[in-house]
Coordinates of C-alpha atoms in Angstrom, one line a residue:
M148 CA -13.1 5.3 -56.1
K149 CA -11.4 2.0 -56.8
K150 CA -14.7 0.6 -57.8
K151 CA -15.0 3.3 -60.3
K152 CA -11.9 2.8 -61.9
R153 CA -12.5 -1.1 -62.2
K154 CA -15.9 -0.4 -64.2
L155 CA -13.8 1.9 -66.5
E156 CA -11.1 -0.9 -67.0
I157 CA -13.9 -3.5 -67.7
I158 CA -15.5 -1.2 -70.2
L159 CA -12.1 -0.7 -72.1
D160 CA -11.5 -4.3 -71.8
F161 CA -14.7 -5.2 -73.5
L162 CA -14.0 -2.6 -76.3
Q163 CA -10.7 -3.9 -76.9
H164 CA -11.4 -7.0 -77.7
H165 CA -14.5 -5.6 -79.9
I166 CA -12.1 -3.6 -81.5
L167 CA -9.8 -6.5 -82.2
L168 CA -12.5 -8.8 -83.7
Q169 CA -13.5 -6.0 -86.0
K170 CA -9.9 -5.4 -87.2
G171 CA -10.1 -1.7 -87.2
N172 CA -13.1 -1.7 -89.1
I173 CA -14.2 2.0 -88.3
E174 CA -17.7 2.1 -89.5
V175 CA -18.6 -1.0 -87.3
I176 CA -16.8 0.3 -84.3
S177 CA -18.4 3.6 -84.5
M178 CA -21.8 2.4 -84.3
D179 CA -20.9 -0.1 -81.6
M180 CA -19.2 2.7 -79.6
Q181 CA -22.5 5.0 -79.7
N182 CA -24.4 2.0 -78.3
L183 CA -22.0 1.2 -75.9
L184 CA -21.5 5.2 -74.7
S185 CA -25.4 5.3 -74.3
K186 CA -25.7 2.2 -72.5
Y187 CA -23.1 3.2 -69.9
A188 CA -24.0 6.7 -69.8
Q189 CA -27.6 5.9 -68.4
S190 CA -26.0 4.1 -65.2
K191 CA -23.5 7.1 -64.8
D192 CA -20.6 4.8 -65.0
I193 CA -18.8 6.5 -68.0
D194 CA -19.1 10.6 -69.3
Y195 CA -16.7 10.2 -72.3
L196 CA -15.3 7.4 -74.5
W197 CA -12.6 8.1 -77.0
V198 CA -11.2 5.9 -79.9
I199 CA -8.0 7.7 -81.7
P200 CA -6.2 6.2 -84.3
T201 CA -2.6 7.2 -83.9
D202 CA -2.0 8.1 -87.3
I203 CA -4.3 11.0 -86.9
Y204 CA -3.3 12.7 -83.5
K205 CA 0.4 12.2 -84.1
S206 CA 0.4 14.7 -87.0
D207 CA -0.9 17.3 -84.8
E208 CA 2.0 18.2 -82.2
N209 CA -0.6 19.9 -79.7
I210 CA -3.0 17.2 -79.9
F211 CA -0.1 14.7 -79.3
K212 CA 0.8 16.2 -76.1
E213 CA -2.6 16.4 -75.3
I214 CA -3.1 12.6 -75.5
E215 CA 0.2 11.7 -74.4
S216 CA -0.9 13.4 -71.1
F217 CA -3.0 10.7 -70.1
F218 CA -0.4 8.2 -69.8
S219 CA 2.2 7.8 -67.6
K220 CA 6.0 7.1 -68.1
K221 CA 6.2 4.4 -65.8
N222 CA 3.4 2.5 -67.6
P223 CA 3.2 4.1 -71.3
E224 CA 0.8 1.2 -72.7
S225 CA -2.2 1.5 -70.1
S226 CA -3.0 3.2 -66.8
S227 CA -6.1 4.4 -64.5
G228 CA -5.9 7.5 -62.6
Y229 CA -6.9 11.3 -62.2
I230 CA -6.6 13.9 -64.6
K231 CA -7.2 17.8 -64.8
K232 CA -8.1 19.1 -68.1
D233 CA -10.5 21.5 -70.0
F234 CA -12.3 19.2 -71.6
T235 CA -14.5 21.4 -73.7
K236 CA -11.2 22.3 -75.7
L237 CA -9.9 18.9 -75.7
T238 CA -13.0 17.6 -77.4
E239 CA -12.6 20.0 -80.2
K240 CA -9.1 19.0 -81.1
I241 CA -9.9 15.0 -81.0
P242 CA -11.5 14.3 -84.3
F243 CA -12.5 10.8 -83.4
S244 CA -14.4 10.6 -80.3
F245 CA -18.0 9.7 -78.8
Q246 CA -19.1 11.7 -75.5
S247 CA -22.3 11.4 -73.6
V248 CA -25.2 14.1 -74.2
K249 CA -24.4 15.4 -70.8
S250 CA -23.2 19.0 -71.4
I251 CA -19.4 19.4 -70.3
P252 CA -18.9 21.7 -67.4
E253 CA -16.7 24.7 -68.1
G254 CA -13.1 25.2 -66.7
K255 CA -10.5 22.6 -66.0
L256 CA -12.3 19.5 -64.7
I257 CA -11.0 16.6 -62.4
S258 CA -11.7 13.3 -64.1
I259 CA -11.1 9.6 -63.3
Y260 CA -10.2 7.4 -66.2
S261 CA -8.5 4.6 -67.6
N262 CA -6.8 4.0 -71.0
R263 CA -5.2 1.5 -73.4
R264 CA -3.1 1.2 -76.6
I265 CA -4.0 -1.2 -79.1
L266 CA -1.8 -2.5 -81.8
L267 CA -3.8 -4.4 -84.6
E268 CA -3.5 -5.5 -88.2
H269 CA -4.8 -3.3 -91.0
N270 CA -7.2 -5.2 -93.3
K271 CA -4.5 -4.0 -96.1
G272 CA -1.6 -5.7 -93.8
E273 CA -0.7 -2.7 -92.3
N274 CA -0.2 -2.2 -88.7
K275 CA -2.5 0.2 -87.0
E276 CA -2.3 1.7 -83.5
V277 CA -5.5 2.6 -81.5
I278 CA -5.7 4.7 -78.2
L279 CA -8.8 3.9 -76.0
I280 CA -9.6 6.3 -73.2
A281 CA -12.7 6.2 -70.9
G282 CA -13.4 8.4 -68.0
S283 CA -15.9 10.2 -65.8
W284 CA -16.1 13.6 -65.0
L285 CA -16.3 14.3 -60.6
D286 CA -17.3 17.9 -61.0
G287 CA -20.7 17.6 -60.4
A288 CA -20.7 14.0 -59.7
N289 CA -23.1 14.2 -56.7
Y290 CA -24.3 10.6 -57.3
F291 CA -20.9 9.4 -57.0
V292 CA -20.5 11.0 -53.4
D293 CA -23.6 9.8 -52.3
Q294 CA -22.6 6.4 -53.1
I295 CA -19.5 6.7 -51.0
Q296 CA -21.4 8.1 -48.2
N297 CA -24.1 5.4 -48.1
L298 CA -21.2 3.0 -48.3
V299 CA -19.7 4.4 -45.1
F300 CA -22.4 6.1 -43.3
E301 CA -25.5 4.7 -44.8
D302 CA -27.1 8.0 -45.1
R303 CA -27.9 8.0 -41.3
F304 CA -28.8 11.2 -39.7
Y305 CA -28.6 12.4 -36.0
K306 CA -30.9 14.9 -34.7
G307 CA -31.8 16.1 -38.1
R308 CA -28.2 16.4 -39.1
R309 CA -26.2 13.9 -41.4
V310 CA -24.0 11.6 -39.4
G311 CA -21.3 11.5 -42.3
T312 CA -20.6 13.8 -45.3
V313 CA -18.3 13.2 -48.3
T314 CA -16.8 15.8 -50.7
I315 CA -14.6 15.9 -53.7
F316 CA -13.0 19.0 -54.2
N317 CA -11.3 20.5 -57.6
G318 CA -8.7 22.6 -56.0
S319 CA -9.9 24.3 -53.1
K320 CA -13.7 24.5 -54.4
R321 CA -16.2 21.9 -53.8
I322 CA -17.3 20.3 -57.0
A323 CA -19.4 17.3 -55.5
T324 CA -20.6 17.1 -51.9
T325 CA -23.2 15.7 -49.8
V326 CA -23.1 18.7 -47.3
L327 CA -26.3 20.5 -47.8
L328 CA -27.2 24.2 -47.3
P329 CA -30.3 25.2 -45.2
D330 CA -32.3 25.4 -48.2
G331 CA -31.4 21.7 -48.8
Q332 CA -29.2 22.6 -51.7
R333 CA -25.7 20.9 -52.2
A334 CA -23.2 23.1 -51.0
I335 CA -21.3 23.0 -54.4
G336 CA -18.7 25.8 -55.2
T337 CA -17.7 26.8 -51.6
Q338 CA -14.2 26.9 -50.4
V339 CA -12.0 24.9 -48.2
S340 CA -10.1 26.7 -45.2
E341 CA -6.7 28.2 -45.6
E342 CA -5.3 25.9 -43.1
V343 CA -6.4 22.5 -45.2
K344 CA -5.6 24.2 -48.3
E345 CA -2.1 25.1 -46.9
Q346 CA -1.5 21.4 -45.7
T347 CA -3.3 19.2 -47.9
L348 CA -3.5 21.0 -51.5
I349 CA -0.1 22.7 -51.0
R350 CA 2.0 20.5 -48.9
G351 CA 0.5 17.3 -50.0
I352 CA 0.1 16.1 -46.2
P353 CA -3.5 14.8 -45.1
W354 CA -5.5 17.0 -42.5
I355 CA -7.1 15.2 -39.7
G356 CA -9.0 17.2 -37.1
R357 CA -12.1 18.9 -36.0
A358 CA -13.6 21.1 -38.9
K359 CA -16.6 23.3 -38.9
V360 CA -18.8 22.2 -42.3
L361 CA -21.5 25.1 -42.3
D362 CA -22.9 25.5 -38.9
N363 CA -22.0 21.7 -37.5
W364 CA -18.8 20.4 -36.2
Y365 CA -17.4 17.0 -37.8
L366 CA -14.3 14.8 -37.2
A367 CA -12.8 15.4 -40.5
C368 CA -10.1 13.7 -42.8
Y369 CA -8.9 15.5 -46.3
E370 CA -6.5 13.8 -48.4
P371 CA -5.0 15.0 -51.5
I372 CA -5.9 13.8 -55.0
R373 CA -3.0 13.1 -57.2
D374 CA -2.7 12.7 -61.3
I375 CA -0.6 10.0 -62.6
H376 CA 2.3 12.4 -62.6
G377 CA 2.2 13.0 -59.0
N378 CA 0.6 16.6 -59.3
I379 CA -2.1 17.5 -56.5
I380 CA -5.4 18.5 -58.6
G381 CA -7.9 18.1 -55.4
M382 CA -9.0 16.6 -52.3
L383 CA -11.1 14.1 -51.2
Y384 CA -13.0 14.9 -47.8
M385 CA -14.8 12.4 -45.4
G386 CA -16.3 13.5 -42.0
E387 CA -18.3 12.2 -39.2
L388 CA -20.5 14.2 -36.9
E389 CA -18.8 15.2 -33.7
A390 CA -22.0 15.4 -31.7
L391 CA -22.5 11.7 -32.5
T392 CA -19.4 10.7 -31.4
K393 CA -19.4 12.9 -28.1
D394 CA -22.8 11.4 -27.3
T395 CA -21.8 7.9 -28.3
R396 CA -18.6 8.3 -26.3
T397 CA -20.7 9.9 -23.3
F398 CA -23.2 7.0 -23.8
V399 CA -20.3 4.0 -23.6
V400 CA -18.8 5.9 -20.8
F401 CA -22.1 5.8 -18.8
I402 CA -22.6 2.3 -19.7
T403 CA -19.0 1.3 -18.7
V404 CA -19.4 3.2 -15.5
A405 CA -22.8 1.6 -14.6
I406 CA -21.3 -1.8 -15.3
I407 CA -18.4 -0.8 -13.3
L408 CA -20.6 0.2 -10.4
F409 CA -22.7 -2.7 -11.0
T410 CA -20.0 -5.3 -10.7
M411 CA -18.5 -3.2 -7.9
S412 CA -21.5 -3.5 -6.0
I413 CA -21.9 -7.1 -6.6
A414 CA -18.6 -7.6 -5.5
L415 CA -18.9 -5.4 -2.2
V416 CA -22.2 -7.3 -1.4
V417 CA -20.3 -10.4 -1.6
R418 CA -17.2 -9.2 0.2
L419 CA -19.3 -7.8 2.9
K420 CA -21.2 -11.1 3.6
Q421 CA -17.8 -12.7 3.4
T422 CA -16.5 -10.3 5.8
T423 CA -19.4 -10.1 7.9
R424 CA -19.1 -14.0 8.5
L425 CA -15.6 -13.5 8.8
L426 CA -16.0 -10.9 11.6
K427 CA -18.8 -13.0 13.5
R428 CA -16.1 -16.0 13.7
I429 CA -13.2 -13.5 14.8
Y430 CA -15.9 -12.1 17.4
K431 CA -16.5 -15.6 18.6
L432 CA -13.2 -16.4 19.1
R433 CA -12.6 -12.9 20.9
N434 CA -15.5 -13.8 23.4
S435 CA -14.1 -17.3 24.1
A436 CA -10.6 -15.3 24.9
N437 CA -12.3 -12.8 26.9
E438 CA -14.4 -15.6 29.0
F439 CA -11.3 -17.6 29.4
A440 CA -9.2 -14.5 30.7
K441 CA -12.3 -14.1 33.1
G442 CA -11.5 -17.5 34.7
N443 CA -14.1 -19.3 32.5
Y444 CA -11.5 -22.1 31.8
S445 CA -13.9 -24.7 30.5
I446 CA -14.9 -22.2 27.5
R447 CA -14.2 -23.2 24.2
A448 CA -14.5 -21.5 21.0
E449 CA -17.1 -23.0 18.4
G450 CA -15.7 -24.9 16.1
D451 CA -16.6 -24.9 12.2
T452 CA -16.2 -27.2 9.1
I453 CA -15.2 -24.4 6.5
G454 CA -11.4 -25.4 6.4
D455 CA -9.8 -22.2 6.0
E456 CA -7.3 -20.2 8.4
I457 CA -9.8 -19.3 10.6
S458 CA -11.0 -23.1 11.2
E459 CA -7.0 -23.7 11.9
L460 CA -6.8 -20.7 14.5
V461 CA -9.8 -22.1 16.2
A462 CA -8.6 -25.7 16.4
V463 CA -5.3 -24.3 17.5
F464 CA -7.0 -21.9 20.0
N465 CA -8.9 -24.6 21.2
S466 CA -6.0 -27.0 21.9
M467 CA -4.1 -24.2 23.5
L468 CA -6.9 -23.4 26.2
E469 CA -7.1 -27.3 26.8
T470 CA -3.4 -27.5 27.6
I471 CA -3.5 -24.3 29.8
E472 CA -6.7 -25.7 31.6
K473 CA -4.6 -28.9 32.2
D474 CA -1.3 -27.1 33.3
R475 CA -3.8 -24.8 35.5
E476 CA -5.1 -27.6 37.1
Q477 CA -1.7 -29.4 38.0
L478 CA -0.3 -26.0 39.1
I479 CA -3.3 -25.8 41.3
K480 CA -2.6 -29.1 42.8
Q481 CA 1.0 -28.4 43.1
Q482 CA 0.4 -24.8 44.9
E483 CA -1.9 -26.7 47.4
L484 CA 0.8 -29.0 48.4
I485 CA 3.2 -26.4 48.5
E486 CA 0.9 -24.0 50.6
E487 CA 0.3 -27.1 53.0
A488 CA 4.3 -27.9 53.2
N489 CA 4.7 -24.1 53.8
A490 CA 2.1 -24.1 56.4
N491 CA 3.4 -27.2 58.0
Y492 CA 7.0 -25.4 57.8
L493 CA 6.1 -22.4 59.2
D494 CA 4.0 -23.8 62.1
M495 CA 7.4 -26.1 63.0
L496 CA 9.3 -23.1 62.7
G497 CA 7.0 -20.9 64.9
F498 CA 7.0 -23.9 67.5
V499 CA 10.6 -24.7 67.2
T500 CA 12.0 -21.1 67.5
H501 CA 9.5 -20.4 70.5
E502 CA 10.5 -23.2 72.5
L503 CA 14.2 -22.5 71.6
R504 CA 13.9 -18.9 72.5
N505 CA 12.5 -20.0 76.0
S506 CA 14.9 -22.5 76.7
L507 CA 17.8 -20.0 75.7
G508 CA 16.2 -17.2 77.8
S509 CA 16.3 -19.4 80.9
A510 CA 19.9 -20.6 79.9
L511 CA 21.0 -17.1 79.8
F512 CA 19.2 -16.2 83.1
N513 CA 21.2 -19.1 84.8
I514 CA 24.6 -18.2 83.4
A515 CA 24.1 -14.4 84.6
S516 CA 23.2 -15.6 88.1
L517 CA 26.3 -18.2 88.2
K518 CA 28.5 -14.9 87.3
E519 CA 27.0 -13.0 90.1
G520 CA 27.9 -15.8 92.6
A521 CA 24.2 -16.6 93.4
F522 CA 25.4 -20.3 93.8
G523 CA 28.8 -19.5 95.1
E524 CA 31.9 -17.7 94.5
V525 CA 33.3 -18.5 90.9
S526 CA 36.8 -18.1 90.0
T527 CA 38.2 -15.9 87.0
E528 CA 38.7 -19.0 84.8
V529 CA 35.4 -20.2 85.2
K530 CA 34.0 -16.8 84.8
E531 CA 35.9 -16.5 81.4
G532 CA 34.5 -19.8 80.2
L533 CA 31.0 -18.6 81.1
D534 CA 31.5 -15.7 79.0
I535 CA 32.1 -17.7 76.1
V536 CA 29.3 -19.9 76.7
E537 CA 27.2 -16.5 77.2
D538 CA 28.1 -15.2 73.9
S539 CA 27.4 -18.4 72.1
L540 CA 24.0 -18.7 73.6
K541 CA 23.2 -14.7 72.8
Y542 CA 24.3 -15.7 69.2
L543 CA 21.8 -18.7 69.0
K544 CA 19.1 -16.3 70.6
E545 CA 19.4 -13.8 67.7
I546 CA 19.1 -16.5 65.0
T547 CA 16.2 -17.7 66.8
N548 CA 14.6 -14.3 67.0
N549 CA 15.2 -13.9 63.3
Y550 CA 13.6 -17.3 62.7
L551 CA 10.5 -16.3 64.7
Q552 CA 9.9 -13.2 63.1
L553 CA 10.3 -14.6 59.7
S554 CA 7.6 -17.3 60.9
R555 CA 5.5 -14.3 62.0
L556 CA 6.2 -12.4 58.8
E557 CA 5.4 -15.4 56.3
Q558 CA 2.5 -16.5 58.1
G559 CA 1.0 -12.9 58.3
D560 CA 0.7 -13.0 62.3
L561 CA 3.3 -9.9 62.6
Y562 CA 1.8 -7.4 64.7
F563 CA 2.2 -4.1 63.6
E564 CA 0.8 -0.8 65.4
K565 CA 1.6 2.7 63.9
R566 CA 2.0 5.5 66.3
E567 CA 4.3 8.3 66.7
V568 CA 7.4 7.6 67.7
N569 CA 10.6 9.4 69.4
L570 CA 13.3 7.7 67.4
L571 CA 16.2 8.6 69.7
N572 CA 14.7 8.0 73.0
D573 CA 12.3 4.9 72.0
V574 CA 14.5 3.1 69.8
I575 CA 18.0 4.1 69.2
N576 CA 19.4 4.7 72.8
P577 CA 17.9 1.4 74.4
I578 CA 19.8 -0.4 71.5
L579 CA 23.0 1.3 71.9
S580 CA 22.7 0.4 75.5
E581 CA 22.4 -3.2 74.9
M582 CA 25.3 -3.2 72.6
S583 CA 27.6 -1.2 74.4
K584 CA 29.6 -4.1 75.2
L585 CA 30.3 -5.1 71.8
L586 CA 30.9 -1.4 70.8
E587 CA 33.6 -1.2 73.7
A588 CA 34.7 -4.6 72.6
K589 CA 35.8 -3.5 69.2
H590 CA 36.5 0.3 70.4
I591 CA 33.9 1.6 68.0
N592 CA 32.7 5.1 68.2
V593 CA 29.1 6.1 67.6
I594 CA 28.1 9.2 66.1
N595 CA 24.7 9.8 66.9
E596 CA 23.1 12.8 64.8
V597 CA 19.4 12.0 65.4
T598 CA 17.8 14.6 67.9
E599 CA 15.6 14.2 70.8
E600 CA 12.9 16.1 69.3
F601 CA 12.7 13.8 66.2
T602 CA 9.6 11.7 65.8
M603 CA 8.0 9.7 63.3
P604 CA 5.0 7.5 62.6
A605 CA 5.8 3.7 63.2
D606 CA 5.6 0.8 65.0
I607 CA 8.1 0.9 67.9
N608 CA 8.7 -2.8 68.2
L609 CA 9.4 -3.3 64.5
M610 CA 11.7 -0.2 64.3
R611 CA 13.7 -1.7 67.0
V612 CA 14.1 -5.0 64.7
V613 CA 15.2 -2.6 62.0
Y614 CA 17.9 -0.9 64.0
E615 CA 19.0 -4.2 66.0
N616 CA 19.8 -5.7 62.8
L617 CA 21.3 -2.4 61.0
L618 CA 23.6 -1.4 64.0
G619 CA 24.5 -5.1 64.6
N620 CA 25.8 -5.5 61.1
A621 CA 27.4 -2.3 61.2
I622 CA 29.2 -3.3 64.3
K623 CA 30.1 -6.9 63.2
Y624 CA 31.5 -5.8 59.7
G625 CA 33.0 -2.2 60.8
K626 CA 36.5 -2.1 61.4
E627 CA 37.8 -2.1 64.7
G628 CA 38.5 1.5 66.2
G629 CA 36.3 2.9 63.6
N630 CA 33.0 4.8 63.3
I631 CA 29.5 4.4 63.2
K632 CA 27.1 7.3 62.4
I633 CA 23.3 7.4 62.8
S634 CA 21.0 10.0 61.2
A635 CA 17.2 11.0 60.6
T636 CA 16.1 13.6 58.3
R637 CA 13.1 15.1 56.8
T638 CA 13.4 15.7 52.9
D639 CA 11.2 18.2 51.0
M640 CA 9.6 15.6 49.2
G641 CA 7.6 14.7 52.2
K642 CA 9.3 11.7 53.2
I643 CA 11.8 10.7 56.1
Q644 CA 15.3 9.5 55.4
L645 CA 17.0 7.3 58.1
I646 CA 20.6 6.4 57.4
V647 CA 23.1 4.0 59.3
W648 CA 26.7 4.3 58.0
N649 CA 30.0 2.6 59.0
D650 CA 33.5 2.8 57.6
G651 CA 34.4 -0.7 57.3
S652 CA 34.8 -2.3 54.1
S653 CA 32.8 -1.9 51.4
I654 CA 30.7 -4.7 49.8
E655 CA 31.0 -5.9 46.3
P656 CA 28.8 -4.5 43.7
Q657 CA 27.3 -7.9 42.6
V658 CA 26.5 -8.7 46.4
I659 CA 24.4 -5.6 46.7
T660 CA 21.6 -6.5 44.2
S661 CA 20.9 -9.6 46.3
L662 CA 21.8 -8.7 49.7
F663 CA 18.1 -8.5 50.9
H664 CA 16.9 -11.7 49.7
R665 CA 16.0 -14.6 52.4
F666 CA 19.1 -16.6 53.3
R667 CA 21.4 -14.4 51.7
R668 CA 24.7 -13.9 53.7
Y669 CA 27.3 -11.5 53.1
D670 CA 30.6 -13.6 54.1
T671 CA 33.9 -11.6 54.8
K672 CA 37.4 -12.8 55.2
T673 CA 37.1 -12.6 58.8
P674 CA 35.7 -15.6 61.0
E675 CA 33.1 -12.9 62.6
G676 CA 31.7 -12.3 59.2
K677 CA 30.8 -15.6 58.5
K678 CA 28.3 -15.8 61.5
G679 CA 24.4 -15.4 61.0
A680 CA 21.5 -17.1 58.9
G681 CA 20.9 -14.3 56.3
L682 CA 17.5 -13.1 57.4
G683 CA 18.1 -10.0 59.0
L684 CA 18.2 -7.8 56.2
F685 CA 15.5 -9.6 54.6
I686 CA 13.5 -9.1 57.6
V687 CA 14.4 -5.3 57.7
R688 CA 13.4 -5.1 54.1
R689 CA 9.9 -6.6 54.8
I690 CA 9.4 -4.3 58.0
V691 CA 10.3 -1.2 55.7
E692 CA 8.0 -2.4 53.1
L693 CA 5.2 -2.4 55.8
H694 CA 5.6 1.2 56.6
G695 CA 5.3 2.0 53.0
G696 CA 9.0 3.0 52.2
E697 CA 12.1 1.1 50.9
I698 CA 15.7 0.4 51.6
A699 CA 19.0 0.9 49.5
V700 CA 22.6 0.4 50.2
Q701 CA 25.6 2.8 48.7
S702 CA 28.9 1.3 49.5
T703 CA 32.3 2.3 48.2
P704 CA 35.9 1.9 49.5
E705 CA 36.4 5.7 50.1
N706 CA 33.1 6.7 51.7
G707 CA 32.1 3.1 53.6
T708 CA 28.8 1.5 53.8
S709 CA 25.4 3.2 54.2
F710 CA 21.9 1.5 54.4
I711 CA 19.3 4.3 53.6
I712 CA 15.9 4.0 54.8
T713 CA 13.0 6.2 52.9
I714 CA 9.7 6.2 54.6
P715 CA 6.6 8.9 53.8
F716 CA 5.3 10.8 56.9

């Protein structure tokens, strides 16, 4: 529409220039106007052209109002725009006008126009004002909407339907349109919907949305057409076929999805290839670790030259294996040296303790013979001296026996034969008989709760070693005039519980945790408590473990000290 206005303005520019040259010569101007109108009417650029002297229309108040309605108050000299008039009656009132041969449509028409006021000098020296008005009717201007449609939509069709449609409304009625009826005729005279009418024609707000034009849905926009005074006189409609938009959107979505899927597929293939190569390198590293764990200490992970984090990991891993292998070889050598030294130590320990044991046994036998008078009468003073020597030799023999048992335990030469043992008669009573003098010397009372019927699967000799150590400690660390209690029971858990208790001084908690370690001696404040090699309880624990059991200690100042052995039966 801007292009149409510009054409009208160009026509008036030319006419204004011509009138000024002719200095208001009406005869010449009249002839030129007819030629000009005929020329532009053929190209449909102009439908009417008026040249109106002001001294004519000012004499009639009604004509004056009609002419002045073409001018805006903001620009009273010239303007361009739209106007809605009954041109049939208007042309009857204007005395000096030219119009095209095209018949004027009936009723109030919408026209697009341009106007000018020209002030020129009359040939008699009087000033004269001339009004120029040129315009085109939009009612029935189908050529005009066709031009707009060709410009915007290129008059394309989609599945037999126009892609775009354009319509000019006079009020709510179509006056020019590219919308075609089923018979091919233009849909002139049809009305717009009430919704659009209310929003655009009455309220002056553009309507944008989905509209049904005849039988097809279009994405439409309606905008109001206003005259130069701001009054809404009609509407301009443009719409695009919704089916094309939907199909285009669907096609774009399909292409986009296809491109995305294709890109993702390529990325997936590339990533899968990279991941597969990475996993192969990790699997090789894992297999090397498994081989190393199985004992193949010379294995190394296969290196690569990629130079990423995995390559660094492989290099560090191989360096670690190298270090571990070297440390292992060194540890093996050290272990061999230790085992060799330990074997020599155990051999020497076994030899020395065996020889000492034999010599000590012979010495004790000779002292006993001396005390009994086998070599003559012995005085009381001498007997007391022999008793002291005999006690020292017995203590030395006890230590020697412990070292001998330790040697056998370490070398695995300890003889172990498990059979049903009568605990009271086979183990406890013989030991109590041997220790009777020690018990009498400290006035210790023994409470023996083990019944004669109680039996258990064990090695009789090793169980004697256990009770010799436990009862010996109970006498050694028990208080003078105190008590020792021995018990043996079967629990509901299928186990045998053996307990040796004394009411002597309690053992400190920090000592209990290391009481069964090798060469760990529990010292008391009494001189007697400092004797011993610290092997007795270690040997007891090992013997109990050989029987599949375990040993524990409970010691408090209130309840005394209990050694508790638990063995399954």
